[in-house]
CSV table of C-alpha atoms and ligand atoms in Angstrom, one decimal:
chain,number,residue,atom,x,y,z
Q,900,MET,CA,147.5,-89.8,-11.5
Q,901,THR,CA,147.7,-86.1,-12.1
Q,902,GLU,CA,147.9,-85.3,-15.7
Q,903,LYS,CA,150.2,-82.4,-16.4
Q,904,SER,CA,148.5,-79.8,-18.5
Q,905,ASP,CA,150.3,-76.9,-20.0
Q,906,ARG,CA,148.3,-73.8,-19.7
Q,907,CYS,CA,148.9,-70.3,-20.8
Q,908,MET,CA,149.8,-68.2,-17.7
Q,909,SER,CA,148.0,-65.2,-19.2
Q,910,CYS,CA,144.7,-66.4,-20.5
Q,911,GLY,CA,144.6,-69.9,-19.1
Q,912,VAL,CA,144.1,-71.7,-22.5
Q,913,THR,CA,145.4,-75.2,-22.6
Q,914,LEU,CA,148.5,-75.5,-24.8
Q,915,ILE,CA,148.7,-78.6,-27.0
Q,916,GLY,CA,151.8,-79.4,-28.9
Q,917,PRO,CA,154.5,-77.0,-29.7
Q,918,VAL,CA,152.3,-74.0,-29.3
Q,919,GLY,CA,153.3,-70.9,-27.5
Q,920,ALA,CA,156.5,-70.2,-25.6
Q,921,ARG,CA,158.0,-71.4,-22.4
Q,922,PHE,CA,160.7,-69.7,-20.4
Q,923,PRO,CA,161.9,-69.5,-16.9
Q,924,CYS,CA,160.6,-66.8,-14.5
Q,925,PRO,CA,163.2,-64.1,-14.3
Q,926,ASN,CA,162.7,-64.0,-10.6
Q,927,CYS,CA,162.5,-67.6,-9.4
Q,928,GLY,CA,163.1,-69.8,-12.4
Q,929,GLU,CA,159.7,-71.4,-12.5
Q,930,ILE,CA,158.7,-72.3,-16.1
Q,931,ILE,CA,156.2,-69.8,-17.5
Q,932,LEU,CA,154.0,-70.8,-20.4
Q,933,ARG,CA,152.3,-68.5,-22.8
Q,934,CYS,CA,150.3,-69.1,-25.9
Q,935,SER,CA,151.3,-67.6,-29.2
Q,936,ARG,CA,148.4,-65.2,-29.1
Q,937,CYS,CA,149.3,-63.7,-25.7
Q,938,ARG,CA,153.0,-63.5,-26.8
Q,939,LYS,CA,151.9,-61.6,-29.9
Q,940,GLN,CA,149.8,-59.2,-27.8
Q,941,SER,CA,152.4,-59.0,-25.1
Q,942,ASN,CA,149.8,-59.8,-22.5
Q,943,PRO,CA,151.0,-59.6,-18.9
Q,944,TYR,CA,151.6,-62.8,-17.0
Q,945,THR,CA,151.9,-63.7,-13.4
Q,946,CYS,CA,154.3,-66.3,-12.1
Q,947,PRO,CA,152.3,-68.9,-10.1
Q,948,ASN,CA,155.3,-69.6,-7.9
Q,949,CYS,CA,156.4,-66.2,-6.7
Q,950,GLY,CA,153.8,-63.8,-8.1
Q,951,PHE,CA,156.2,-62.0,-10.4
Q,952,LEU,CA,154.3,-59.8,-12.9
Q,953,GLY,CA,156.0,-59.5,-16.2
Q,954,PRO,CA,155.4,-58.4,-19.8
A,1255,LIG,ZN1,147.3,-66.9,-23.7
A,1256,LIG,ZN1,158.6,-66.7,-10.3
């Protein structure tokens, strides 16, 4: 029932298709999603699982 939506962890934009980057949180391994714009600008992100703040 719940549709999985991929959202940028930094700005909250919905990622459609192979846009942006996904990588595991260095602290807990949760998958972090970032759009290409935030990756380019090195915006900070916060892990939704453990609250890790990373560049
Ligand atoms: Zn973003
Ligand atoms: Zn984490």
